[in-house]
Short mmCIF file of C-alpha atoms and ligand atoms in Angstrom, two decimals:
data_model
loop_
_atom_site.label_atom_id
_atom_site.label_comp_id
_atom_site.label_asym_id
_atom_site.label_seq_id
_atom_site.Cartn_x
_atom_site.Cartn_y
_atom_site.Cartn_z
CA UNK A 1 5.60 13.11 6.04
CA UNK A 2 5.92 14.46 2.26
CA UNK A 3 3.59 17.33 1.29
CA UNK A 4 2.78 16.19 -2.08
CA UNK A 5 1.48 13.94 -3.87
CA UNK A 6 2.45 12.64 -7.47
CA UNK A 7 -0.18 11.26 -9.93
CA UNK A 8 1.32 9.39 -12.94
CA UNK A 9 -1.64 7.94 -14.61
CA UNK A 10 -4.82 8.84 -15.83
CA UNK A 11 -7.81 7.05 -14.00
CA UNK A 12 -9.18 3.99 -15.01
CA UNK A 13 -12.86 3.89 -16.14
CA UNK A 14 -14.51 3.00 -12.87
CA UNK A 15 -18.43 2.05 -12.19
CA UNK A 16 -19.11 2.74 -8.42
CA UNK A 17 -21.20 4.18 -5.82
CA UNK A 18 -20.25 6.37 -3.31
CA UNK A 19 -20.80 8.84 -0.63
CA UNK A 20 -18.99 12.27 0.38
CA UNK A 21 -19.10 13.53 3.77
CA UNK A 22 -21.32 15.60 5.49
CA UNK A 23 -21.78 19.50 3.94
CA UNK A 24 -19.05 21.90 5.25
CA UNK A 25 -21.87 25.04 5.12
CA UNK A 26 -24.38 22.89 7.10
CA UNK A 27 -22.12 21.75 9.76
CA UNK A 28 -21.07 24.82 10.95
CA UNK A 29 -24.17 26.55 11.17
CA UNK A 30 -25.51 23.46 12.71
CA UNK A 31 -22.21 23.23 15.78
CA UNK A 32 -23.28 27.44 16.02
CA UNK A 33 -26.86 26.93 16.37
CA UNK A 34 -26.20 23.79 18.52
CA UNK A 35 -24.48 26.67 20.73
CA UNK A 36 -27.50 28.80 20.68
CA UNK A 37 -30.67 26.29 21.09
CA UNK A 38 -31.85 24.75 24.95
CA UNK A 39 -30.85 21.41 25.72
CA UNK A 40 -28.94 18.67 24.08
CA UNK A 41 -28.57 19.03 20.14
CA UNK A 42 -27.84 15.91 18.39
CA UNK A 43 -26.04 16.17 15.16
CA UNK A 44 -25.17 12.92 12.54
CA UNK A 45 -22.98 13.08 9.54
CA UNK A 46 -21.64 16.25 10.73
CA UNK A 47 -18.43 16.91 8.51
CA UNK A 48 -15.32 16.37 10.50
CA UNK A 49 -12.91 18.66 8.56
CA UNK A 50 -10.63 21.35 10.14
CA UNK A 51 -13.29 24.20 9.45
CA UNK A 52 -16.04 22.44 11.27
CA UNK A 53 -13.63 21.03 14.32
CA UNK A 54 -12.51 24.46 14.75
CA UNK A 55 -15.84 25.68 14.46
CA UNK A 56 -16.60 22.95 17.84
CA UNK A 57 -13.21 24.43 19.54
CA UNK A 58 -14.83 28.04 19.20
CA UNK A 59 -17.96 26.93 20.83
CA UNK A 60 -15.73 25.50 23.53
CA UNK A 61 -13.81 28.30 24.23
CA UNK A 62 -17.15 30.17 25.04
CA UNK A 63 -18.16 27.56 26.96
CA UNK A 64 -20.24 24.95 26.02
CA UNK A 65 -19.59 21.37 26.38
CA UNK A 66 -20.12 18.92 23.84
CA UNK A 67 -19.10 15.14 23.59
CA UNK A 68 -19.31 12.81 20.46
CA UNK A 69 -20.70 9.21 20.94
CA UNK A 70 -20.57 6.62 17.68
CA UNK A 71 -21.84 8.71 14.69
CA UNK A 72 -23.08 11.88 16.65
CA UNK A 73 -22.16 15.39 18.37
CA UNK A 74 -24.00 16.07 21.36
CA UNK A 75 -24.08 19.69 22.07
CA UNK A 76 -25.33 20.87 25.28
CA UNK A 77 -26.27 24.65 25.54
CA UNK A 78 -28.65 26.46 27.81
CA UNK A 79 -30.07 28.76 25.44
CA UNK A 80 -29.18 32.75 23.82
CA UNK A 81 -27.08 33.52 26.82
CA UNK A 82 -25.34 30.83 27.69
CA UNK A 83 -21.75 32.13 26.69
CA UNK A 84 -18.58 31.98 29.58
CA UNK A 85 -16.31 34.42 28.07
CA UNK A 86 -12.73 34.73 29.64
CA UNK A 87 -10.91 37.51 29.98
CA UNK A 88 -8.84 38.39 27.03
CA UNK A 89 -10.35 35.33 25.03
CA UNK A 90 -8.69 34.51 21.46
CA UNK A 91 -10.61 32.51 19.14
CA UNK A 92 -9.04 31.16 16.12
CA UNK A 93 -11.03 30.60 13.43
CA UNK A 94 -7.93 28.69 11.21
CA UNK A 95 -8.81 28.59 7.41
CA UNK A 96 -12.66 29.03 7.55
CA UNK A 97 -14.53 32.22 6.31
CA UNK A 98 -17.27 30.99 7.35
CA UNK A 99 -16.53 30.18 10.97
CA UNK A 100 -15.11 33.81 11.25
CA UNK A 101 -17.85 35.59 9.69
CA UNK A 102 -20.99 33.70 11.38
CA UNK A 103 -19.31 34.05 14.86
CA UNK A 104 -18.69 37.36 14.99
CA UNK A 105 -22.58 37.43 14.37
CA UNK A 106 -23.08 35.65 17.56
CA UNK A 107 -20.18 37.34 19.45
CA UNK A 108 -22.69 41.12 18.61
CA UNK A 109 -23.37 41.07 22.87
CA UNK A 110 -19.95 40.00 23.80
CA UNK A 111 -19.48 41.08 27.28
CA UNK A 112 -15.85 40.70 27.24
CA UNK A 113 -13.39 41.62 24.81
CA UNK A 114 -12.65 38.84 22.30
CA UNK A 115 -10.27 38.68 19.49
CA UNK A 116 -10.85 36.10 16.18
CA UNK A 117 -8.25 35.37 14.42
CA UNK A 118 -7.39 33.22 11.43
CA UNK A 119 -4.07 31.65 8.80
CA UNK A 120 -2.49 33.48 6.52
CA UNK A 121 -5.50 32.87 4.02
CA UNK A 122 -7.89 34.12 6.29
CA UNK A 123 -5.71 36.91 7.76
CA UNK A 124 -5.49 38.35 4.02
CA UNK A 125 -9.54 38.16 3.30
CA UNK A 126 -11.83 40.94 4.22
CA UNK A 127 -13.78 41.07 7.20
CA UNK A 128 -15.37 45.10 6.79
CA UNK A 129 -17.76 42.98 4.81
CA UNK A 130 -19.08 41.63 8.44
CA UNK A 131 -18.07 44.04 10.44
CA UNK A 132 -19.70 47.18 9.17
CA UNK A 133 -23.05 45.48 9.32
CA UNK A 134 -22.28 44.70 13.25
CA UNK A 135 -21.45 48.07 14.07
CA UNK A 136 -24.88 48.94 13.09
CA UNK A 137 -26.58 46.53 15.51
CA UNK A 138 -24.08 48.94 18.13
CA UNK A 139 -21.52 46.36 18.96
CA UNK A 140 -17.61 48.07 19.32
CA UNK A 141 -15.28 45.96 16.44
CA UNK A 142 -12.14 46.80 15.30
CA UNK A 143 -10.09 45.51 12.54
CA UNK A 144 -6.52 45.35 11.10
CA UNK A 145 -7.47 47.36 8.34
CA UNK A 146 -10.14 45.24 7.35
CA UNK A 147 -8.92 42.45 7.99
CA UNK A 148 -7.78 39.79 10.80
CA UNK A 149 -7.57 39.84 13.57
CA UNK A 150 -10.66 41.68 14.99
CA UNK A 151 -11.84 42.48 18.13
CA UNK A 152 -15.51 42.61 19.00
CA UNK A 153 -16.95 44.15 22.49
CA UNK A 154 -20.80 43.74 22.28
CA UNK A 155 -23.05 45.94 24.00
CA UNK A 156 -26.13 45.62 26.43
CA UNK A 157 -27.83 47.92 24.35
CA UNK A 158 -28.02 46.63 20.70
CA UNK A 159 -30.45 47.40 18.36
CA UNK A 160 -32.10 45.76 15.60
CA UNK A 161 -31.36 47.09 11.57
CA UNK A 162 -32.07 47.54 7.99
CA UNK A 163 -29.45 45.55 6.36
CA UNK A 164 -29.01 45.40 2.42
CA UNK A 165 -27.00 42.56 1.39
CA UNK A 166 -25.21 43.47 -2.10
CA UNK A 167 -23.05 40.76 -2.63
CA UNK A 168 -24.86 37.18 -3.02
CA UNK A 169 -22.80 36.32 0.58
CA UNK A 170 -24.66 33.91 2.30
CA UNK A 171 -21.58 34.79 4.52
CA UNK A 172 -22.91 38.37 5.20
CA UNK A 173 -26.12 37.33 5.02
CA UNK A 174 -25.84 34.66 7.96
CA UNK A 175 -23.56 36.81 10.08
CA UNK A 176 -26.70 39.49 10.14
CA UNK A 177 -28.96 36.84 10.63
CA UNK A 178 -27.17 35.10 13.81
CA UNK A 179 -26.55 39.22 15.40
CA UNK A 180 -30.53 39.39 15.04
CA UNK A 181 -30.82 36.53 17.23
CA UNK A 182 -29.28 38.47 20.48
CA UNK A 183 -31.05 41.45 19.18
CA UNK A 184 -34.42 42.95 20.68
CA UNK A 185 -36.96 43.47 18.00
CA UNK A 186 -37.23 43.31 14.38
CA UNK A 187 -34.10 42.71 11.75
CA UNK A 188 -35.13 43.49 8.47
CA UNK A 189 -32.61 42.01 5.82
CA UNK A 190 -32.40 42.84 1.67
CA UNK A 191 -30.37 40.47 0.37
CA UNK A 192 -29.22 39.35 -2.94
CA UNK A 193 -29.19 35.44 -3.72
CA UNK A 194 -27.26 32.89 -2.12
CA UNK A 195 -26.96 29.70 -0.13
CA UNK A 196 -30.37 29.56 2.43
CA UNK A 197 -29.51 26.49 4.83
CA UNK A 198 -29.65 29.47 7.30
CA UNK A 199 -33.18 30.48 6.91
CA UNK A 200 -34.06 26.63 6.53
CA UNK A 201 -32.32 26.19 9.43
CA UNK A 202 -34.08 29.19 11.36
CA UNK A 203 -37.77 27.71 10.31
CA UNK A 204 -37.02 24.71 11.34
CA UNK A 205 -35.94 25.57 14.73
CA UNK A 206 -39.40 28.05 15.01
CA UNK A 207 -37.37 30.88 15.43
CA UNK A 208 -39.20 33.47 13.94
CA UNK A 209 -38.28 34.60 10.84
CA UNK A 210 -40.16 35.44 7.56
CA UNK A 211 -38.68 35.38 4.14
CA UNK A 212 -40.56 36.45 1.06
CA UNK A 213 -38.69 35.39 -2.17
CA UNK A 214 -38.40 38.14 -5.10
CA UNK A 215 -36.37 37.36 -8.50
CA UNK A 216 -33.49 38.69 -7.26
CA UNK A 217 -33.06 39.59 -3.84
CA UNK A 218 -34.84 37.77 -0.54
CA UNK A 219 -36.56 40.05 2.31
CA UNK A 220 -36.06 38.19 5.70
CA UNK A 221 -37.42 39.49 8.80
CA UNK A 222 -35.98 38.26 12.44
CA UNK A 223 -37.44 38.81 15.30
CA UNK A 224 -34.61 38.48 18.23
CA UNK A 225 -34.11 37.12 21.67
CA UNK A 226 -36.70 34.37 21.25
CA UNK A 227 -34.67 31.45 23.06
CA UNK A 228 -35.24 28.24 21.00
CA UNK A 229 -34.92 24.28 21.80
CA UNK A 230 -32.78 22.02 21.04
CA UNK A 231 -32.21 19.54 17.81
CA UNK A 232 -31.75 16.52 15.85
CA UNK A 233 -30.09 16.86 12.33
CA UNK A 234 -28.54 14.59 10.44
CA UNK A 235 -26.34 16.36 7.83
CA UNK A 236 -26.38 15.50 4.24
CA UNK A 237 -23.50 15.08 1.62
CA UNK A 238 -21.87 18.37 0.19
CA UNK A 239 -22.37 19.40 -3.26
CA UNK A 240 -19.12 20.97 -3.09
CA UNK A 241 -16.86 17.72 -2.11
CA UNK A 242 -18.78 16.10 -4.81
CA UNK A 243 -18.48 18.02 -7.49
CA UNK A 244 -14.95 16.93 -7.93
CA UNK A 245 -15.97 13.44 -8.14
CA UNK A 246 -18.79 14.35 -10.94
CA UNK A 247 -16.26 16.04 -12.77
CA UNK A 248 -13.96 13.59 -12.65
CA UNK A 249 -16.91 10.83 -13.58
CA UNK A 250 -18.01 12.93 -16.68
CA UNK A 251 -14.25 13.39 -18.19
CA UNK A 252 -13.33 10.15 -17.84
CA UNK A 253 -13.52 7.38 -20.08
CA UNK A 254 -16.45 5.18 -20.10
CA UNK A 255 -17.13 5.88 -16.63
CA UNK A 256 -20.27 6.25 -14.41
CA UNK A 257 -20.74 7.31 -10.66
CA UNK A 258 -23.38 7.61 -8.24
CA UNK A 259 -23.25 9.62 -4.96
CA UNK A 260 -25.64 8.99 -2.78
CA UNK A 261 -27.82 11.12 -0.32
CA UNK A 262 -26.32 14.86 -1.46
CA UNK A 263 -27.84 18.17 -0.56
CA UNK A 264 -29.06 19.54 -4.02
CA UNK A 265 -30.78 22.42 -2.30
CA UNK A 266 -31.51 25.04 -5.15
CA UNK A 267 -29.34 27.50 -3.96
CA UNK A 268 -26.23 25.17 -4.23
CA UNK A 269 -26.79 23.42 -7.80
CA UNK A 270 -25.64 25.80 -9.90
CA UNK A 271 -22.80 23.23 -10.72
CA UNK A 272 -25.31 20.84 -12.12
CA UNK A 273 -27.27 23.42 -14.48
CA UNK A 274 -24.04 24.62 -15.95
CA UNK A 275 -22.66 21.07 -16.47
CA UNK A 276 -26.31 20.25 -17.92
CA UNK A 277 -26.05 23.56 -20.34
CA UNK A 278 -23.05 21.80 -21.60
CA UNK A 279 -24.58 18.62 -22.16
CA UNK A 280 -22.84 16.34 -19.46
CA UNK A 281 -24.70 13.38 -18.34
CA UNK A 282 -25.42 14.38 -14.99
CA UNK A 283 -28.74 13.33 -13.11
CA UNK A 284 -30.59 13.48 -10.18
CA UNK A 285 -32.33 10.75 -8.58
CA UNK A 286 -34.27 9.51 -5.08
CA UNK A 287 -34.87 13.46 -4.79
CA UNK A 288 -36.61 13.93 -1.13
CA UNK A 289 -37.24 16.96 1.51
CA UNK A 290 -35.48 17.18 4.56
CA UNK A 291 -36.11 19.37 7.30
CA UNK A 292 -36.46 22.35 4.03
CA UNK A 293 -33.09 20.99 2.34
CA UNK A 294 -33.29 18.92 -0.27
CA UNK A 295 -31.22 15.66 -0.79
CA UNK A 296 -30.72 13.29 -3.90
CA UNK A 297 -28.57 10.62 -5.19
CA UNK A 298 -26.70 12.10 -7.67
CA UNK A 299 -25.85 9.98 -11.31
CA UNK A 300 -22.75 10.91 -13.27
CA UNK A 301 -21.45 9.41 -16.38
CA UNK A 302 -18.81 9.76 -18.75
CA UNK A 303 -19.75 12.33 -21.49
CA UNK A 304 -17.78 12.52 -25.30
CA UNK A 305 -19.90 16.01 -26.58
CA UNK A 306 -19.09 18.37 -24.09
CA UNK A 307 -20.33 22.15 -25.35
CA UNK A 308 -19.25 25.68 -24.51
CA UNK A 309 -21.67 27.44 -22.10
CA UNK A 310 -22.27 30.99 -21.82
CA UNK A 311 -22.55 31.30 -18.54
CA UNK A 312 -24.95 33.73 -16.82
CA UNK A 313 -24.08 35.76 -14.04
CA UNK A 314 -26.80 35.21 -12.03
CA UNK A 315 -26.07 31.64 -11.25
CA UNK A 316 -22.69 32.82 -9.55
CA UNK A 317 -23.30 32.47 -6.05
CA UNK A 318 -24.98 29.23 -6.64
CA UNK A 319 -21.76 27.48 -7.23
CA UNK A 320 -19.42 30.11 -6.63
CA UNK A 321 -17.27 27.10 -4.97
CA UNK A 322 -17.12 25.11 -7.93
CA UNK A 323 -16.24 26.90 -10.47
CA UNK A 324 -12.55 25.68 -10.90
CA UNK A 325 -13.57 22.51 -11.49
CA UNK A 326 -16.07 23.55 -13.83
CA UNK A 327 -13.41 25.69 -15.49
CA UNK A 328 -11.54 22.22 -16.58
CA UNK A 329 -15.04 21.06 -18.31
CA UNK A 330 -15.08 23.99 -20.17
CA UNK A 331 -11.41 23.21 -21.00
CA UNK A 332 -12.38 20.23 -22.66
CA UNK A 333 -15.92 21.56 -24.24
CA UNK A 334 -16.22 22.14 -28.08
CA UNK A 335 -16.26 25.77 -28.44
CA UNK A 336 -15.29 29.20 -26.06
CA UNK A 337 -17.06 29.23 -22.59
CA UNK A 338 -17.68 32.57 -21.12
CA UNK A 339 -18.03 33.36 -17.56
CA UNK A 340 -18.97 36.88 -16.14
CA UNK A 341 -18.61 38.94 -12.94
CA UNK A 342 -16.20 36.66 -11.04
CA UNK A 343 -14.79 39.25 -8.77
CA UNK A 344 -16.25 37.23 -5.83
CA UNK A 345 -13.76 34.35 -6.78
CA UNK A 346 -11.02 36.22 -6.24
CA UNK A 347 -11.89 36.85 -2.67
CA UNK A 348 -11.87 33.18 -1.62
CA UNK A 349 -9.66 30.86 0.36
CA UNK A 350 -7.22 32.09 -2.42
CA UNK A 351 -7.37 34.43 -5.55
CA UNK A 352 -9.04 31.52 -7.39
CA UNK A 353 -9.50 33.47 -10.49
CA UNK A 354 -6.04 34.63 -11.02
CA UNK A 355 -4.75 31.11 -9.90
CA UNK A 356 -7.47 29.29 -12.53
CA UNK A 357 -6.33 31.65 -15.29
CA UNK A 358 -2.41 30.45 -14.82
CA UNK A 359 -3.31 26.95 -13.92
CA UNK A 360 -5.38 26.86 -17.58
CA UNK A 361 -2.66 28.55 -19.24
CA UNK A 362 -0.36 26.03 -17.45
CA UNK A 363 -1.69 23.02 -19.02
CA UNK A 364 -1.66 24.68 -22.51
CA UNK A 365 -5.51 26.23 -22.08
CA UNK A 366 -6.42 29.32 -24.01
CA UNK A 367 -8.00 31.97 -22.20
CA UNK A 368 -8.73 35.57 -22.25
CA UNK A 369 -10.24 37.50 -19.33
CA UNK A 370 -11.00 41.14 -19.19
CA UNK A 371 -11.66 42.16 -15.68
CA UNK A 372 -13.61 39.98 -13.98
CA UNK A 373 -15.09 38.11 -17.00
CA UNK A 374 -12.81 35.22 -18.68
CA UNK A 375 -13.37 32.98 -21.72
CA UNK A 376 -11.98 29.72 -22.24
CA UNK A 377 -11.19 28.26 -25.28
CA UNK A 378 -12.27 24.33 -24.93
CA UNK A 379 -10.35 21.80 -26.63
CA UNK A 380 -11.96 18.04 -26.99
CA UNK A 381 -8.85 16.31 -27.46
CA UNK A 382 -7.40 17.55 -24.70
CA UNK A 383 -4.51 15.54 -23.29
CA UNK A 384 -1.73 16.40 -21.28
CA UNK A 385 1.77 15.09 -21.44
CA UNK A 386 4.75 15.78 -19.46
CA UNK A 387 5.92 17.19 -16.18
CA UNK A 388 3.54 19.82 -14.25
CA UNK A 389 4.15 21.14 -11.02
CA UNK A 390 1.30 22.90 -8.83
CA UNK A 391 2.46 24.83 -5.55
CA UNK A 392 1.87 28.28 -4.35
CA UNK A 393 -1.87 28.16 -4.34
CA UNK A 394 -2.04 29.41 -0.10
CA UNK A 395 -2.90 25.92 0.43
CA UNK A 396 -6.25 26.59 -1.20
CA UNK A 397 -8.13 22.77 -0.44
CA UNK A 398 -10.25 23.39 -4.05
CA UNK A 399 -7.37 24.11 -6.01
CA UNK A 400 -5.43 21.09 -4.57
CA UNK A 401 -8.36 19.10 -5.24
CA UNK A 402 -9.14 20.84 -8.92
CA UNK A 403 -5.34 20.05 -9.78
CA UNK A 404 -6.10 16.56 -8.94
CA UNK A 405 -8.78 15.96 -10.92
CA UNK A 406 -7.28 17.39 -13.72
CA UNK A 407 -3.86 14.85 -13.43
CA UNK A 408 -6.50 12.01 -13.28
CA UNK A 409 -8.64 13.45 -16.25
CA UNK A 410 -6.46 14.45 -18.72
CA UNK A 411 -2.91 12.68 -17.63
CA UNK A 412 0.81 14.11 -17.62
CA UNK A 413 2.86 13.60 -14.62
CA UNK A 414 2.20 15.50 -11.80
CA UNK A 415 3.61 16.65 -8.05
CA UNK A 416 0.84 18.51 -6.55
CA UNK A 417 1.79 20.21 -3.19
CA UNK A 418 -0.09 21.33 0.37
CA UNK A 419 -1.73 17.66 0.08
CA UNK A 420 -3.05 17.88 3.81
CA UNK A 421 -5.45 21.18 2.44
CA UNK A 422 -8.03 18.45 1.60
CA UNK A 423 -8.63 18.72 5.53
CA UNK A 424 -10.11 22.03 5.53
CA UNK A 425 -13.31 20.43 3.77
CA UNK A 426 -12.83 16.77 2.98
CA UNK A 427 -10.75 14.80 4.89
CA UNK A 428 -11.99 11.39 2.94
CA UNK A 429 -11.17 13.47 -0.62
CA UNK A 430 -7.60 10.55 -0.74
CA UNK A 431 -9.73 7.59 0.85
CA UNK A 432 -12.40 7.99 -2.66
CA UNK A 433 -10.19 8.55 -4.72
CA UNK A 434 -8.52 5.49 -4.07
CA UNK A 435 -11.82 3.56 -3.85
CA UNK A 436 -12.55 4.52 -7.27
CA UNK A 437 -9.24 3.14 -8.77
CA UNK A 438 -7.17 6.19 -8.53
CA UNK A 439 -3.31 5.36 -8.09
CA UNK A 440 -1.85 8.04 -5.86
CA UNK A 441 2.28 8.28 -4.83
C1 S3P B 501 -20.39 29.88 2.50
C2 S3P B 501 -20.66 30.90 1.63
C3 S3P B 501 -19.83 31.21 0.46
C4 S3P B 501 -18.90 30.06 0.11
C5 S3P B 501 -18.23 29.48 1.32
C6 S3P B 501 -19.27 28.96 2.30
C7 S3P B 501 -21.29 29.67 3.64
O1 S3P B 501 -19.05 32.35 0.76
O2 S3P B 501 -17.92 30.48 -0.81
O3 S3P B 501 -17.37 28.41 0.95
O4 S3P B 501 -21.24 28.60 4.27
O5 S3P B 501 -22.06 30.58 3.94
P1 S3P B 501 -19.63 33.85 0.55
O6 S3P B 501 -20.83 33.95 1.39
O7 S3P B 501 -18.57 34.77 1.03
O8 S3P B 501 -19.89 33.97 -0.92
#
């Protein structure tokens, strides 16, 4: 099996509807709360990408059974406790962050040893982020100098903290929330913006929590060791997967795609207010509640007067996983984008800020960053010609699929390498493509 593929052409203008699969954030926290709740959980859509099947492996290592039937995981748990730890137990959370980081949460009363550990993306990312907030609840962790693997012993007698999230990790954020869970008494949480399917998740399973919304930071309160039932959820379409497809849509000629039933939850949409800021025809349609999240159909059409944005910081977190493919909007935008405070990117599946900056400069983009903050100079015509090569990115599934888009966008020839990354998140990334008229070798 080669490990690349080669794109030749630019895409077609295409007219279609489609659908992404289910989100990547949701499913997980979904398979760990499945693992957690009393009685049969019954999850749809869930995304079946490597970081959400390893996600079901982990729960299966500790013990609980689950079996899929048609369109649905059936995930049978008997409630807080219900762990079966072997001796000597070694989970491996493969490329997800947020597998790693939300289990050890739930791992805070481990009465066994048990080691995660992770590939050579995850081994490299930091994990004190997660694990300084669990020593506080009193469980016994240790690290490889901050990173993977680490070992977590729990302890019978954990208590509940004051935890000030500083970041914008939803990461952090959920890891705290899921220790507070196995945790008598009250977990008081501080915590900057970002992502909330969490909390929404919490309410809707009436386990108690309380958040109170202030411009920037949330105040969530926990109260632990309340055993909760069971659930139906039916997971909605990622932002994230789609994204590429938007972008894709609104640089392409005469062009115009809908995606149907995606989760525009607030915290998530960042992508669509920046692309809006820089005038892209980008819509949202059909926009309903469910179960807290949001969901829409999302319109996207081809767009000629593309403007710089000055983007600010605070909208970071909410699309701090699309901002390489915003990047290539701004590449083609009249005018110098700005973009502030990325340091977060650069701790990511891959260094995605040092690997945007030479993948811009690759394909002849101007740019100029100072720290953290970068500015790209947009150029309308854009159009690429000749032969690019894009490997070395630590098999980073956005930047394989960013590097796509671009081929298709704005042409040249292309051999893009790690092809089977798309699995981490989006298995079906090829399958669309294709649907839409892509030609792929
Ligand atoms: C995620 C949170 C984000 C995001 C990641 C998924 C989540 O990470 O980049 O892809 O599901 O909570 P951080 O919380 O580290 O920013």
């Amino acid at each position: 099996m080669k490990k690349y593929i080669k794109i030749y052409k630019k895409i077609n203008s295409f007219n279609k509807k489609i659908e992404v699969s289910g989100d990547k954030s949701i499913s997980i926290r979904c398979v760990l709360l499945a693992s957690q709740a009393i009685g049969v959980s019954k999850i749809t859509n869930l995304l079946e990408s490597e970081d959400v099947l390893n996600a079901l492996k982990a729960i299966k290592h500790l013990g609980i059974n689950y079996k899929k039937k048609g369109n649905a995981y059936f995930i049978n748990s008997y409630g807080l406790n219900s762990f079966k730890i072997k001796n000597k137990l070694k989970i491996n959370a493969g490329n997800s962050g947020t597998l790693a980081r939300l289990l050890l949460g739930l791992l805070v009363d481990t009465k066994k040893e048990i080691t995660i550990v992770g590939d050579n993306s995850l081994s490299n990312r930091d994990f004190s982020r997660v694990t300084e907030p669990l020593k506080l609840f009193g469980a016994n962790i240790n690290s490889n100098n901050k990173k993977l693997p680490v070992k977590i012993l729990g302890t019978e007698f954990l208590r509940p903290i004051n935890y000030f999230e500083t970041k914008g990790s939803a990461q952090c954020k959920s890891c705290v929330m899921l220790a507070a869970l196995k945790t008598p008494g009250l977990t008081r949480i501080k915590a900057r913006k970002s992502r909330n399917h969490t909390e929404l998740l919490f309410k809707y399973l009436n386990i108690p929590i309380t958040v109170t919304k202030k411009i920037n930071y949330d105040f969530i309160n926990i109260i632990g060791q309340k055993n909760f039932n069971s659930f139906n959820y039916k997971v909605p379409g990622d932002i994230s997967s789609s994204s590429f497809f938007i972008v894709l849509a609104i640089l392409s000629k005469d062009s115009k795609l809908i995606i149907k039933n995606v989760n525009i939850n607030k915290s998530r949409t960042g992508i669509i207010k920046i692309l809006r800021d820089m005038n892209a025809k980008v819509y949202l349609k059909n926009i309903h509640d469910y179960n807290g999240e949001k969901i829409a159909d999302i319109y996207a059409e081809s767009t000629l007067n593309l403007k710089s944005i000055n983007c600010p910081a605070k909208i970071n977190s909410s699309a701090i996983d699309e901002f390489l493919i915003i990047f290539l909007v701004a590449a083609r935008a009249k005018g110098v984008s700005s973009f502030k405070n990325l340091g977060e990117l650069n701790k990511k599946e891959s260094p995605r800020l040092d690997i945007a900056v030479n993948f811009l400069n690759l394909i002849g983009v101007k740019t100029k960053r100072i720290k953290n903050n970068l500015k790209i100079y947009g150029n309308p015509k854009i159009k690429l010609e000749g032969n690019f090569v894009m490997k070395n990115f630590m098999k980073d599934h956005r930047v394989f699929m960013m590097s796509a888009i671009t081929a298709l966008a704005f042409g040249g020839n292309w051999k893009i390498f790690d092809k089977d990354s798309v699995n981490t998140s989006f298995p079906n990334f090829f399958k669309i493509l294709k649907f839409i008229g892509a030609q792929l070798n």
